[in-house]
mmCIF file of C-alpha atoms in Angstrom:
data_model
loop_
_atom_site.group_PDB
_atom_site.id
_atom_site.type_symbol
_atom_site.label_atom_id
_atom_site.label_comp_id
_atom_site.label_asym_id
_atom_site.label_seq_id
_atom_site.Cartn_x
_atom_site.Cartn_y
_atom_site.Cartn_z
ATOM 1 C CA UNK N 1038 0.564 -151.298 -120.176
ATOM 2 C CA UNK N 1039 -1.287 -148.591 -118.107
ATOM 3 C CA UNK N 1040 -2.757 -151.268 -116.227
ATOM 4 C CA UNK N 1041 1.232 -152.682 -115.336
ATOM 5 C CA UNK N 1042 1.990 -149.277 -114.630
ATOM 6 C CA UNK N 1043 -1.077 -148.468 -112.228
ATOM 7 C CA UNK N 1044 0.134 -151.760 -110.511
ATOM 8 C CA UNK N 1045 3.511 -150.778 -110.125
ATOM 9 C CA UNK N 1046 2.745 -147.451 -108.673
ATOM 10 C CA UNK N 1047 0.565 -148.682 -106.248
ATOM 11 C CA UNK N 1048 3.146 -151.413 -105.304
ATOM 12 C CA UNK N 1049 5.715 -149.206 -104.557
ATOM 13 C CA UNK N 1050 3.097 -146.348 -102.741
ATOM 14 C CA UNK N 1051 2.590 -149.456 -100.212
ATOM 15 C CA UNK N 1052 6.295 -150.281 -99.708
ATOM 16 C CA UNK N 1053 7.100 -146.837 -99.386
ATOM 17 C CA UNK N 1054 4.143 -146.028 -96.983
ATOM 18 C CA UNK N 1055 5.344 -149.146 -94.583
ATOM 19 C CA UNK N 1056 8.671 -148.138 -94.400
ATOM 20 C CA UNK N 1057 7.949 -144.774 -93.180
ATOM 21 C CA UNK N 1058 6.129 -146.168 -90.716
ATOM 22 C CA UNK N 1059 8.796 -147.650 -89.116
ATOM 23 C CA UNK N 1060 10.650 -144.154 -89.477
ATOM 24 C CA UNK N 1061 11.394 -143.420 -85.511
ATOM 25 C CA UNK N 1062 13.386 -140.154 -84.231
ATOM 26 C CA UNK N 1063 16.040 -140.790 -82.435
ATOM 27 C CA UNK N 1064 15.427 -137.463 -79.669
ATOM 28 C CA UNK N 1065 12.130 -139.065 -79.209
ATOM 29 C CA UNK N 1066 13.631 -142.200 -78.024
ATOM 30 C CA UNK N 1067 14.568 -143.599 -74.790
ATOM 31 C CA UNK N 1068 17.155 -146.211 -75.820
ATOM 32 C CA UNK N 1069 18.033 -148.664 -72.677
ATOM 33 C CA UNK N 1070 21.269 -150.214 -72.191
ATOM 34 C CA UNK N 1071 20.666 -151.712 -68.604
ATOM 35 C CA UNK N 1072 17.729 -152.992 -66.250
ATOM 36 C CA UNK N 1073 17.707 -154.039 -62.747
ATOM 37 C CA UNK N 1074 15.437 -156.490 -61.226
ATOM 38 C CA UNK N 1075 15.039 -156.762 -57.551
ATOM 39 C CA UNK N 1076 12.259 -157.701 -54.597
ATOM 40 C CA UNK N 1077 9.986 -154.667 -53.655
ATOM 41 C CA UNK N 1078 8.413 -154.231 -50.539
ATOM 42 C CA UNK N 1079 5.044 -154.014 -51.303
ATOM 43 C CA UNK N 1080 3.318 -157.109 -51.539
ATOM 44 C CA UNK N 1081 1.039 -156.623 -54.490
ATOM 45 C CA UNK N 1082 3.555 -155.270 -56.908
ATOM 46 C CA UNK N 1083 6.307 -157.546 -55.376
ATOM 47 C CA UNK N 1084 8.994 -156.880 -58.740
ATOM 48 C CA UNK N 1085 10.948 -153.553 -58.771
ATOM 49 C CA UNK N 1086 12.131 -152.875 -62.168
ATOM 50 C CA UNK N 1087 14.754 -150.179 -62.927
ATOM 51 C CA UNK N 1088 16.674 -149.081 -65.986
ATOM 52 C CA UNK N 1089 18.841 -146.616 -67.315
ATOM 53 C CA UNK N 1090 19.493 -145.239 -70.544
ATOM 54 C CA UNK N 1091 21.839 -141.974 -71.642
ATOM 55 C CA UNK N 1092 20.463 -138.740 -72.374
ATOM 56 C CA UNK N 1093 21.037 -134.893 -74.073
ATOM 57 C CA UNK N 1094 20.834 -132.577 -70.859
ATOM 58 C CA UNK N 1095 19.670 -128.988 -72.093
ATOM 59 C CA UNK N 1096 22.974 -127.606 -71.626
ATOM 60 C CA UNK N 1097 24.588 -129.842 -74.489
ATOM 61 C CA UNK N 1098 26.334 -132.735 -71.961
ATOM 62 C CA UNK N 1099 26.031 -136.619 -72.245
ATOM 63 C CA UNK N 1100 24.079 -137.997 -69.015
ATOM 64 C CA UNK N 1101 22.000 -140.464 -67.780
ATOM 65 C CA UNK N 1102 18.615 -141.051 -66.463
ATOM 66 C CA UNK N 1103 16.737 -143.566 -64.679
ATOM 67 C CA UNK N 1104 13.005 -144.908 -64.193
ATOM 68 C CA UNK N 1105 11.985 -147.561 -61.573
ATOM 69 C CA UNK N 1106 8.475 -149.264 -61.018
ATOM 70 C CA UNK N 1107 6.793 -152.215 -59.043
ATOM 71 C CA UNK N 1108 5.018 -154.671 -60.883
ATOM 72 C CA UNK N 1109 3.574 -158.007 -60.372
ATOM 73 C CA UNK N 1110 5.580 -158.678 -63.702
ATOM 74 C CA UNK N 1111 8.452 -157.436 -65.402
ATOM 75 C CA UNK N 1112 6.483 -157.003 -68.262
ATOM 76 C CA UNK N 1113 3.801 -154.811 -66.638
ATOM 77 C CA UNK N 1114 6.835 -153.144 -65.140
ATOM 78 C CA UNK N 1115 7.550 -152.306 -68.433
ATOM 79 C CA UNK N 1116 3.926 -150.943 -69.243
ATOM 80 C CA UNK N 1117 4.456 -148.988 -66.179
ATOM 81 C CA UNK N 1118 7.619 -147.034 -66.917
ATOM 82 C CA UNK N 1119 6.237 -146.398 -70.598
ATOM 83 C CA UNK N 1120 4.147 -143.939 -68.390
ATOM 84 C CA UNK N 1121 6.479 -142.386 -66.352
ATOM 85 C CA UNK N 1122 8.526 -140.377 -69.847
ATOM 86 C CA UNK N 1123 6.901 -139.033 -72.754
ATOM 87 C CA UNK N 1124 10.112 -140.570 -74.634
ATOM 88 C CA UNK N 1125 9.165 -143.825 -76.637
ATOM 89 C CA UNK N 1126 11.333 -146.560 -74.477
ATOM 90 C CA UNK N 1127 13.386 -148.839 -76.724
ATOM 91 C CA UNK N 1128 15.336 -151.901 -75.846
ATOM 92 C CA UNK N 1129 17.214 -152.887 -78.596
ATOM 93 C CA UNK N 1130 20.288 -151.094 -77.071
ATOM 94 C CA UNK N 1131 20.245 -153.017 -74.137
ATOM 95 C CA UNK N 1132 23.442 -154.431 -72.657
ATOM 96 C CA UNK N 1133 23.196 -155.344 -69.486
ATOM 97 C CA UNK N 1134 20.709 -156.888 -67.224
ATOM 98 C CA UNK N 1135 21.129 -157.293 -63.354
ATOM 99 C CA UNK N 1136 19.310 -159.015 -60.326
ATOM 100 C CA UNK N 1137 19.117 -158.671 -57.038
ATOM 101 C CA UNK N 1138 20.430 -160.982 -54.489
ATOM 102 C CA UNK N 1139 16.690 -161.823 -52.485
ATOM 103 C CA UNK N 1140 15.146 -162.255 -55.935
ATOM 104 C CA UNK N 1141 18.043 -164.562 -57.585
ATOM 105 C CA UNK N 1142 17.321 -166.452 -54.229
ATOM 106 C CA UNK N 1143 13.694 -167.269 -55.994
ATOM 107 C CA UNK N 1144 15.153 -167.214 -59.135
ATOM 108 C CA UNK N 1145 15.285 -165.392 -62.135
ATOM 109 C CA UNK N 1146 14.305 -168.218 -65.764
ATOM 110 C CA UNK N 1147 11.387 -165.973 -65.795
ATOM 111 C CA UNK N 1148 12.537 -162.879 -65.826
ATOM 112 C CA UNK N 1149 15.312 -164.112 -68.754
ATOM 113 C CA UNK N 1150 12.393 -165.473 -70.881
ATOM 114 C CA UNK N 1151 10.802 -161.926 -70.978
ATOM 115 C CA UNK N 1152 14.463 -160.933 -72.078
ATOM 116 C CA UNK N 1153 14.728 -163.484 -74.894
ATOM 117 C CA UNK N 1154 10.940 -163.214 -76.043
ATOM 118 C CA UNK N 1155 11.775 -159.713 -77.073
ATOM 119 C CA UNK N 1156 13.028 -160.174 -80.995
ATOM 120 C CA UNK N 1157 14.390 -156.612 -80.487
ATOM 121 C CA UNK N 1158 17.342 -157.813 -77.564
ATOM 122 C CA UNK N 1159 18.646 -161.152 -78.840
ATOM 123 C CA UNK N 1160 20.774 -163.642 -76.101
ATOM 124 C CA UNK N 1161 23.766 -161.783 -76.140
ATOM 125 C CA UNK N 1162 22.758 -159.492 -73.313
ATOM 126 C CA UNK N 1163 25.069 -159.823 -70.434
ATOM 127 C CA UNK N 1164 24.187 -160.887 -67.069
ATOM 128 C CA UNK N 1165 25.088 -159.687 -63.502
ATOM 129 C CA UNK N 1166 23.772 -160.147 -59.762
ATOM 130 C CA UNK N 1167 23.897 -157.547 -57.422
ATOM 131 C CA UNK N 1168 25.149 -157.785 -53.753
ATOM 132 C CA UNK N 1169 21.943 -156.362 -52.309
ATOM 133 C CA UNK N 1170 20.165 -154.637 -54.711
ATOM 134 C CA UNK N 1171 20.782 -154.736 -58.316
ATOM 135 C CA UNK N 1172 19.336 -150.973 -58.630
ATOM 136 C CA UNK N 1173 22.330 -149.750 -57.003
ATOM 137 C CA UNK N 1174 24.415 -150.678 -59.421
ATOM 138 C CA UNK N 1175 22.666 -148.438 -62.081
ATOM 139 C CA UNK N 1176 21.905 -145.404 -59.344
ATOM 140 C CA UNK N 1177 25.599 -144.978 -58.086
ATOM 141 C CA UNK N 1178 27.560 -141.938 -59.753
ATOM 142 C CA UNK N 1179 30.767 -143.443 -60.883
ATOM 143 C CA UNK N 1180 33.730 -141.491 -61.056
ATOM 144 C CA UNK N 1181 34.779 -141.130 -64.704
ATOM 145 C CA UNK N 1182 32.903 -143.760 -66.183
ATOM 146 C CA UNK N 1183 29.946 -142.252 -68.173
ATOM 147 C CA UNK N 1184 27.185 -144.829 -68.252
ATOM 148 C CA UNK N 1185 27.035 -147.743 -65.665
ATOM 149 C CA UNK N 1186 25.903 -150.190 -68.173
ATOM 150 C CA UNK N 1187 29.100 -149.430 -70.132
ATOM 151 C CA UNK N 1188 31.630 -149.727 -67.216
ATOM 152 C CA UNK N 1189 29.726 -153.293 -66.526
ATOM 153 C CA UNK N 1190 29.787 -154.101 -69.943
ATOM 154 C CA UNK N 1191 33.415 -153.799 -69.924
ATOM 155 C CA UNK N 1192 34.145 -155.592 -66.979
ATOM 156 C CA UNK N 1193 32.062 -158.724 -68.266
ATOM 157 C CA UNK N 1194 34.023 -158.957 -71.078
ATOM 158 C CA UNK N 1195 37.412 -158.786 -69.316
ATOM 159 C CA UNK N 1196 36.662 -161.652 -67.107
ATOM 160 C CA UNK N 1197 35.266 -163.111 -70.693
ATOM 161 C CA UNK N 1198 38.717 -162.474 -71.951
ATOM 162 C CA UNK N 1199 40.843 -164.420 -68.888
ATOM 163 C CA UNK N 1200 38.847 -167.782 -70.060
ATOM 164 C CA UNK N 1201 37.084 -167.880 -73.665
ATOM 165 C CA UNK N 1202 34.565 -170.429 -72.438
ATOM 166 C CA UNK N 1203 33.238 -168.269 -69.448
ATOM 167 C CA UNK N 1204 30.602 -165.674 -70.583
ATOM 168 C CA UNK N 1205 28.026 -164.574 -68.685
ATOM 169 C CA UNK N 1206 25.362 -163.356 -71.120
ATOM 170 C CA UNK N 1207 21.428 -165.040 -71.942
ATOM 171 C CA UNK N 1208 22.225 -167.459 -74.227
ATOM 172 C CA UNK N 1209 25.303 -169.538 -71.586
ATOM 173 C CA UNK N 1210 22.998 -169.029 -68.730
ATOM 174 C CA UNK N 1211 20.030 -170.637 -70.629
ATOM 175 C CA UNK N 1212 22.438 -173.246 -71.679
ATOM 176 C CA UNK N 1213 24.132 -174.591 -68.539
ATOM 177 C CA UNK N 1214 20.276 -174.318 -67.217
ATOM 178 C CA UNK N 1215 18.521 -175.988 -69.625
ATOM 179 C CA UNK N 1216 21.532 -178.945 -70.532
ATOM 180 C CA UNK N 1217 22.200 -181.629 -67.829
ATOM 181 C CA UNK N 1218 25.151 -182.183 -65.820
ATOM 182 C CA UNK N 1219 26.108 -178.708 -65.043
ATOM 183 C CA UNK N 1220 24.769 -175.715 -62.908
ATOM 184 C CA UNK N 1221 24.660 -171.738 -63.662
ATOM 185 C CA UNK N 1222 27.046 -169.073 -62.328
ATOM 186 C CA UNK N 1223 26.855 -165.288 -62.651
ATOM 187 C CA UNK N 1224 29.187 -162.442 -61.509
ATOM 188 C CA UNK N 1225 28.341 -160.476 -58.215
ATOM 189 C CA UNK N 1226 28.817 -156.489 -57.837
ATOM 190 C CA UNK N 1227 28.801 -154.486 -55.282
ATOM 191 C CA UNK N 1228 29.238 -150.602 -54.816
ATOM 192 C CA UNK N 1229 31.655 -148.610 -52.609
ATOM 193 C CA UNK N 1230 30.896 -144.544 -52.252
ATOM 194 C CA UNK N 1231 32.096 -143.546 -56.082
ATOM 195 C CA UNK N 1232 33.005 -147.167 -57.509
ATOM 196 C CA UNK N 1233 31.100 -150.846 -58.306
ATOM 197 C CA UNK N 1234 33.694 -153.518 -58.345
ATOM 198 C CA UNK N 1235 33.697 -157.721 -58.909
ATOM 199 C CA UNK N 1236 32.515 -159.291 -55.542
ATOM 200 C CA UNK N 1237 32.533 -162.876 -56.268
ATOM 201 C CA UNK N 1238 30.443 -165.096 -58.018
ATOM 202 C CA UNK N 1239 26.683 -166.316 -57.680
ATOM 203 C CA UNK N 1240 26.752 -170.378 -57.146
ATOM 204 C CA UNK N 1241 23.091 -171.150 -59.233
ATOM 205 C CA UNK N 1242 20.909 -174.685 -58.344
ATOM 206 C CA UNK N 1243 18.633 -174.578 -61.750
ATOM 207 C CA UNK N 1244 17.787 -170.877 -61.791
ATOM 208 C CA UNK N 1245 17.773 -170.520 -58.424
ATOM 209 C CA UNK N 1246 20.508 -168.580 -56.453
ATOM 210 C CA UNK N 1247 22.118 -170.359 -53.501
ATOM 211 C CA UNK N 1248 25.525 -169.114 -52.570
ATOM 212 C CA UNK N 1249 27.810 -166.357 -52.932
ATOM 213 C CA UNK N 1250 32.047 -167.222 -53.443
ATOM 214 C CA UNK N 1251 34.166 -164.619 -52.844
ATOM 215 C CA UNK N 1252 36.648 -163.166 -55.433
ATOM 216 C CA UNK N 1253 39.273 -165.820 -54.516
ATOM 217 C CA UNK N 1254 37.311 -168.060 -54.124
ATOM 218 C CA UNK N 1255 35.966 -167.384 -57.959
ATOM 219 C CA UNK N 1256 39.885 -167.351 -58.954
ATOM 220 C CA UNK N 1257 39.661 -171.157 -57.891
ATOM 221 C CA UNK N 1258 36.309 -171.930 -59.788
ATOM 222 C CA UNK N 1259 37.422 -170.470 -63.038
ATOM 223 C CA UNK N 1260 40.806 -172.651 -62.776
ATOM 224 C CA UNK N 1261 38.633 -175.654 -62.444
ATOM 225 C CA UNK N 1262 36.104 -175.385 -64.525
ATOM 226 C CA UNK N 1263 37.188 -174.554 -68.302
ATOM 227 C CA UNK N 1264 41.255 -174.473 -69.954
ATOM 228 C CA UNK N 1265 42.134 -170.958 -69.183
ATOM 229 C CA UNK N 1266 44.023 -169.548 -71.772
ATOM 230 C CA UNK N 1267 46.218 -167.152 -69.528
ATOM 231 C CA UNK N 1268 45.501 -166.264 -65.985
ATOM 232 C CA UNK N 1269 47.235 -164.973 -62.744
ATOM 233 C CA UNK N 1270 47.983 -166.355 -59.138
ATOM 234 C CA UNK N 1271 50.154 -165.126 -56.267
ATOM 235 C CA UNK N 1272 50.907 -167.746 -53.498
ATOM 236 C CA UNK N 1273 53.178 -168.080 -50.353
ATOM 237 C CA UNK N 1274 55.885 -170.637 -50.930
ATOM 238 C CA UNK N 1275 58.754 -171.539 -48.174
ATOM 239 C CA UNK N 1276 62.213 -169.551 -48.556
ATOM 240 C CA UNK N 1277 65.310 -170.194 -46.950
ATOM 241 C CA UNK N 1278 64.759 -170.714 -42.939
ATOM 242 C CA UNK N 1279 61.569 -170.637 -41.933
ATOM 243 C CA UNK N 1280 60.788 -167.711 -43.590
ATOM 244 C CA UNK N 1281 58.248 -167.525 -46.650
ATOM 245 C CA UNK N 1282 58.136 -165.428 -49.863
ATOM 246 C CA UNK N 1283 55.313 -164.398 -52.236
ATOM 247 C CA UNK N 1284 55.498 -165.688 -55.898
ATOM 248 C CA UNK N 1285 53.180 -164.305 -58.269
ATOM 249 C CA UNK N 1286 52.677 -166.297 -61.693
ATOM 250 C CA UNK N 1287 51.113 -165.240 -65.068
ATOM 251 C CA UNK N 1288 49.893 -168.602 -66.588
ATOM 252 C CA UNK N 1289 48.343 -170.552 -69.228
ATOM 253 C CA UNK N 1290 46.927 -174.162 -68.875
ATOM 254 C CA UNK N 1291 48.579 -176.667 -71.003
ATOM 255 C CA UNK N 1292 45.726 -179.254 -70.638
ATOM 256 C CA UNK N 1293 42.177 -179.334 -68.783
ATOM 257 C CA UNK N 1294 40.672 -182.801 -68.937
ATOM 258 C CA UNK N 1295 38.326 -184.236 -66.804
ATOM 259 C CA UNK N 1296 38.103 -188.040 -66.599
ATOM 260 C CA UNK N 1297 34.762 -189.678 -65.255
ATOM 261 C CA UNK N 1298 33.991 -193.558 -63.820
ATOM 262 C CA UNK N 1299 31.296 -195.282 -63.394
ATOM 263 C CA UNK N 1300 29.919 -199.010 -62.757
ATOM 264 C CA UNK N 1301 27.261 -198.224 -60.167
ATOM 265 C CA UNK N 1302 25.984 -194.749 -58.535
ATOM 266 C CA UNK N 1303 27.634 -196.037 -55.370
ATOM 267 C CA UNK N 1304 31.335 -196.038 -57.451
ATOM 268 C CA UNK N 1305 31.471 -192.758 -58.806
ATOM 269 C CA UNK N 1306 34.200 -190.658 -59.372
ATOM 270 C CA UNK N 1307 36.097 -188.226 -61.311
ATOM 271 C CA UNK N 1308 39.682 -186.753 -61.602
ATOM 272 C CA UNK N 1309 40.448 -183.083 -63.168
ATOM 273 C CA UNK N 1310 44.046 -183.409 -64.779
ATOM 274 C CA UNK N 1311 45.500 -179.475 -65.321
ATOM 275 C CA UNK N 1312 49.360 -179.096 -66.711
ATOM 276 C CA UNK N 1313 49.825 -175.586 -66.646
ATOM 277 C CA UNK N 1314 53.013 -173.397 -67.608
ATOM 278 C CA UNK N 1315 53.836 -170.290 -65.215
ATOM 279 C CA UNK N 1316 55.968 -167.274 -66.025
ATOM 280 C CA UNK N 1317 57.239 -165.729 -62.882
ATOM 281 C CA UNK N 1318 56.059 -161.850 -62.421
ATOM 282 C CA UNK N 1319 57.325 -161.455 -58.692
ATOM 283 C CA UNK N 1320 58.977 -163.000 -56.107
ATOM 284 C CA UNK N 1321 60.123 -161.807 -52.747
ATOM 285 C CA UNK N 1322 61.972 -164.615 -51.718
ATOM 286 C CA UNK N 1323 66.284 -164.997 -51.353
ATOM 287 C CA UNK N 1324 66.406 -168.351 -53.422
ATOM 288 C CA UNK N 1325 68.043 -168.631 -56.379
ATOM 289 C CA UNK N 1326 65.144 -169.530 -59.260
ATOM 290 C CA UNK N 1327 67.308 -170.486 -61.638
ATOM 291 C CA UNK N 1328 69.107 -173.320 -59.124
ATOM 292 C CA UNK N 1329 67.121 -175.998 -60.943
ATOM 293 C CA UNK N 1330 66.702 -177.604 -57.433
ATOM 294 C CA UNK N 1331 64.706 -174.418 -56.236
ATOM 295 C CA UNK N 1332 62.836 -174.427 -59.140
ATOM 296 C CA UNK N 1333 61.535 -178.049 -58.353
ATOM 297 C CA UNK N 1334 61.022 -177.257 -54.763
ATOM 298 C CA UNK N 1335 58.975 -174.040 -55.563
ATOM 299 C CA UNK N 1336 56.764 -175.890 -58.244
ATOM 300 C CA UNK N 1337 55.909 -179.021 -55.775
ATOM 301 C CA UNK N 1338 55.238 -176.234 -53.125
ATOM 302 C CA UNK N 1339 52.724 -174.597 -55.708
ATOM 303 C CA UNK N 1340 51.346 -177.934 -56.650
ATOM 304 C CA UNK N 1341 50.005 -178.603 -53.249
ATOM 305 C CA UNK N 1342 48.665 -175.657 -52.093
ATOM 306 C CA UNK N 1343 46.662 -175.554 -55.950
ATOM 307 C CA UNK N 1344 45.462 -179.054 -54.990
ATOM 308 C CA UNK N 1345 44.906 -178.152 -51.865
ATOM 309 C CA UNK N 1346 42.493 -175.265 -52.059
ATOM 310 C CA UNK N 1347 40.622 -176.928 -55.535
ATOM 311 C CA UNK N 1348 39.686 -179.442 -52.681
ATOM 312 C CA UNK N 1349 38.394 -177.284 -50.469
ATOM 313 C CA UNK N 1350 36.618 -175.488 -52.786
ATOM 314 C CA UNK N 1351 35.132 -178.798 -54.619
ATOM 315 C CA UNK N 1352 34.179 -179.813 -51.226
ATOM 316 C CA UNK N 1353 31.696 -176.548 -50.922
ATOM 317 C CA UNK N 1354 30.120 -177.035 -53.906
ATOM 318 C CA UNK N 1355 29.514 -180.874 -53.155
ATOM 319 C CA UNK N 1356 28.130 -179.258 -49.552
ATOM 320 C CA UNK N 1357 25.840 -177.208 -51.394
ATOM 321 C CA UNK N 1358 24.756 -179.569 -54.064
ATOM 322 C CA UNK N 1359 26.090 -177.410 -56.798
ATOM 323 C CA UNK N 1360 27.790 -178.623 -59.783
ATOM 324 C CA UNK N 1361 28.894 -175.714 -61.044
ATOM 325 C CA UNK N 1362 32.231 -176.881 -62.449
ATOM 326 C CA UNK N 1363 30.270 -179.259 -64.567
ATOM 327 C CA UNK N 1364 31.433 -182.592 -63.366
ATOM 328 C CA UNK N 1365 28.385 -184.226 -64.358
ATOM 329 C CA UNK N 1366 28.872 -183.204 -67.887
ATOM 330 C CA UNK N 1367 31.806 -186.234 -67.812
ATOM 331 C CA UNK N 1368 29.670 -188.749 -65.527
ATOM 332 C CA UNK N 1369 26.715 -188.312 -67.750
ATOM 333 C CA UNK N 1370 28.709 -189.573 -70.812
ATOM 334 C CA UNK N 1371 29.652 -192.771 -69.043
ATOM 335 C CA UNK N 1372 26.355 -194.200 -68.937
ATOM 336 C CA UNK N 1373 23.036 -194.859 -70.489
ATOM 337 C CA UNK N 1374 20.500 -192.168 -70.838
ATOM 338 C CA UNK N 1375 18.052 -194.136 -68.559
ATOM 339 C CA UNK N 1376 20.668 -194.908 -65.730
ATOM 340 C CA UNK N 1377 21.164 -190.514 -66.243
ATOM 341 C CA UNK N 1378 17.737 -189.979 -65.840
ATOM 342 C CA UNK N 1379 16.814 -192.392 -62.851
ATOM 343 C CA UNK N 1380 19.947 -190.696 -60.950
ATOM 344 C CA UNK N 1381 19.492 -187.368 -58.542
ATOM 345 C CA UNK N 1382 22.447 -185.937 -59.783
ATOM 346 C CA UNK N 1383 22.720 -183.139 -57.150
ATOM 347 C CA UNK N 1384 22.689 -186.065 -53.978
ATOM 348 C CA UNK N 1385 25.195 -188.328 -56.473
ATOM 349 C CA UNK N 1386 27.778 -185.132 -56.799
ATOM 350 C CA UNK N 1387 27.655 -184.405 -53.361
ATOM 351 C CA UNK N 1388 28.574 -187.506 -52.124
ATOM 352 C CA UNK N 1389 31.197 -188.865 -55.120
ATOM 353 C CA UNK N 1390 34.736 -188.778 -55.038
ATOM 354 C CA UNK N 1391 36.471 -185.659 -56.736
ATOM 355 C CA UNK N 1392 40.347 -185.909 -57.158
ATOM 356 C CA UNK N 1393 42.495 -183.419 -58.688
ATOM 357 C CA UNK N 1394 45.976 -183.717 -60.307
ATOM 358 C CA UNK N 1395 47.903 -180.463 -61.175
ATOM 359 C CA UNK N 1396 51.390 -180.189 -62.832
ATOM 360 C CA UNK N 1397 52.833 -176.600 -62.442
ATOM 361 C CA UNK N 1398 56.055 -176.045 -64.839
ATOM 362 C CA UNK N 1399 58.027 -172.583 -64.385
ATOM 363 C CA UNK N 1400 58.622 -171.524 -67.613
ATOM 364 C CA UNK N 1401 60.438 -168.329 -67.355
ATOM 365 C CA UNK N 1402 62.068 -167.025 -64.392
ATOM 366 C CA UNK N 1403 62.992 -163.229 -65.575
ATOM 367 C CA UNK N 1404 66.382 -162.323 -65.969
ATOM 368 C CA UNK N 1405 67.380 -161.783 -61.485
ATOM 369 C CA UNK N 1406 66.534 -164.332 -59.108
#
């Protein structure tokens, strides 16, 4: 019995010892919710690394500091910055990770493998580029906003919110890189005096960064890509005369299919089928909208111009060799895994006919015309 006893005490001496050694004080922590990864000038440290994480200023307020090092790594950028604060740096917090423009351009797998080797950050962590320099982003003062990472945060998940199948975090990057048949795309910032706002979006090859759309332009990609579950547009359509009036719809899309052929890689082709149901916000036209005959006019008017510019912005992906609506998701299914593998996807989609068929439906007018 004394032996059991002995035992026991020494058991629970150990468990207890352990756990206090994972014990950590929070004012001796550094906790960081964003990092920054850009191209440095100097050649043999050719990675600048910045982040940011919130601090206790001696006067009692909530603030924010930041630390930035070259590196030949990201991870000896890390061993670097340890240096630079006698705070113990933590990244278990972190939120947000952004990357400059030059360096997406060389691409940036590597630098999200560090990420998701560290069991302390998980895949969740969202992802950003940076018009420029991603460090910007982090260094700007913006009005109102408290912590950078936070206001990006947000944003992310507002654009998450306009489509539930667009997220631009570790783990959807890793996937659209790493599964066949569709490219990356990442959000693009840039900063004004006091403010960052949404820029466009980053067009990825692989991992590697090859064109910018602007915000429009991204309005148009997110309509043809996934079902979005309620979204906005404002067009021109014709009004009485020759005159023309603004419409602007809030939306949701009925159906999102996209239907693939393919006997030979000299006959493919595809067709993206959206229905989608529009509640009118605004108009500024003299029509009547709820003349049934104006209603038809205005929704074959919309239908064009939606056709119209998913064409023309299908057509500069297929110039860049970008698949970033995921077209080849649809082809790939249509044939054998051999015929898949012996095909250069990239040349095939460029070349290969894209068609799209949209059905617009105006759902509710509003009570005047």
């Amino acid at each position: 019995m004394v032996k059991w006893r002995t035992f026991l005490f020494l058991l629970l001496s150990c468990i207890l010892a352990t756990g206090c050694s994972d014990v950590k004080i929070i004012d001796d922590l550094a906790l960081i919710n964003a990092v920054a990864y850009d191209k440095s000038d100097d050649k043999e440290n050719p990675i600048n690394v910045t982040i940011t994480f919130p601090i206790i200023t001696k006067d009692g307020k909530y603030d924010r500091k930041n630390l930035s090092a070259n590196a030949k790594s990201s991870k000896s950028a890390r061993d670097k910055l340890d240096r630079e604060t006698d705070l113990q740096l933590e990244s278990g917090q972190l939120r947000v990770a952004l990357f400059g423009e030059d360096l997406a351009r060389e691409g940036i797998l590597k630098h999200i493998d560090t990420l998701s080797r560290d069991p302390s950050i998980g895949t969740r962590v969202m992802l950003g580029l940076g018009m420029d320099k991603a460090s910007e982003l982090l260094e700007i003062e913006v009005d109102s906003e408290g912590q950078n990472a936070t206001y990006l945060e947000r944003y992310l998940q507002r654009i998450h919110q306009t489509s539930t199948d667009i997220i631009y975090d570790i783990f959807h990057f890793n996937r659209d890189y790493y599964d066949e048949g569709i490219d990356p795309i990442l959000p693009v910032f840039n900063t004004t005096k006091k403010d960052i706002k949404f820029d466009g979006i980053g067009l990825f090859q692989d991992d590697k960064l090859i064109d910018l759309l602007s915000s429009d332009e991204s309005g148009m990609l997110f309509f043809l890509k996934e079902k979005i579950d309620h979204g906005s547009l404002d067009m021109e359509v014709d009004d009485e005369g020759e005159e023309s009036a603004v419409i602007m719809l809030s939306y949701v899309q009925t159906t999102h299919k996209v239907k693939a052929t393919y006997s030979s890689p000299d006959s493919l082709s595809a067709t993206i089928y959206i229905k989608m149901k529009g509640n009118v916000q605004e108009y500024t036209g003299m029509q009547d909208l709820a003349d049934p005959k104006v209603q038809m006019k205005i929704e074959k008017d919309l239908r064009t111009q939606i056709e119209e510019k998913s064409r023309e912005l299908i057509k500069t992906l297929q110039d860049l060799q970008v698949d970033s609506i995921g077209v080849g998701r649809y082809v790939k299914n249509k044939m054998s895994y051999n015929d898949w593998k012996a095909l250069d996807w990239h040349e095939e989609f460029s070349k290969m006919d894209i068609n799209v068929d949209i059905d617009v439906k105006l759902n509710n007018i509003g009570k005047w015309k």
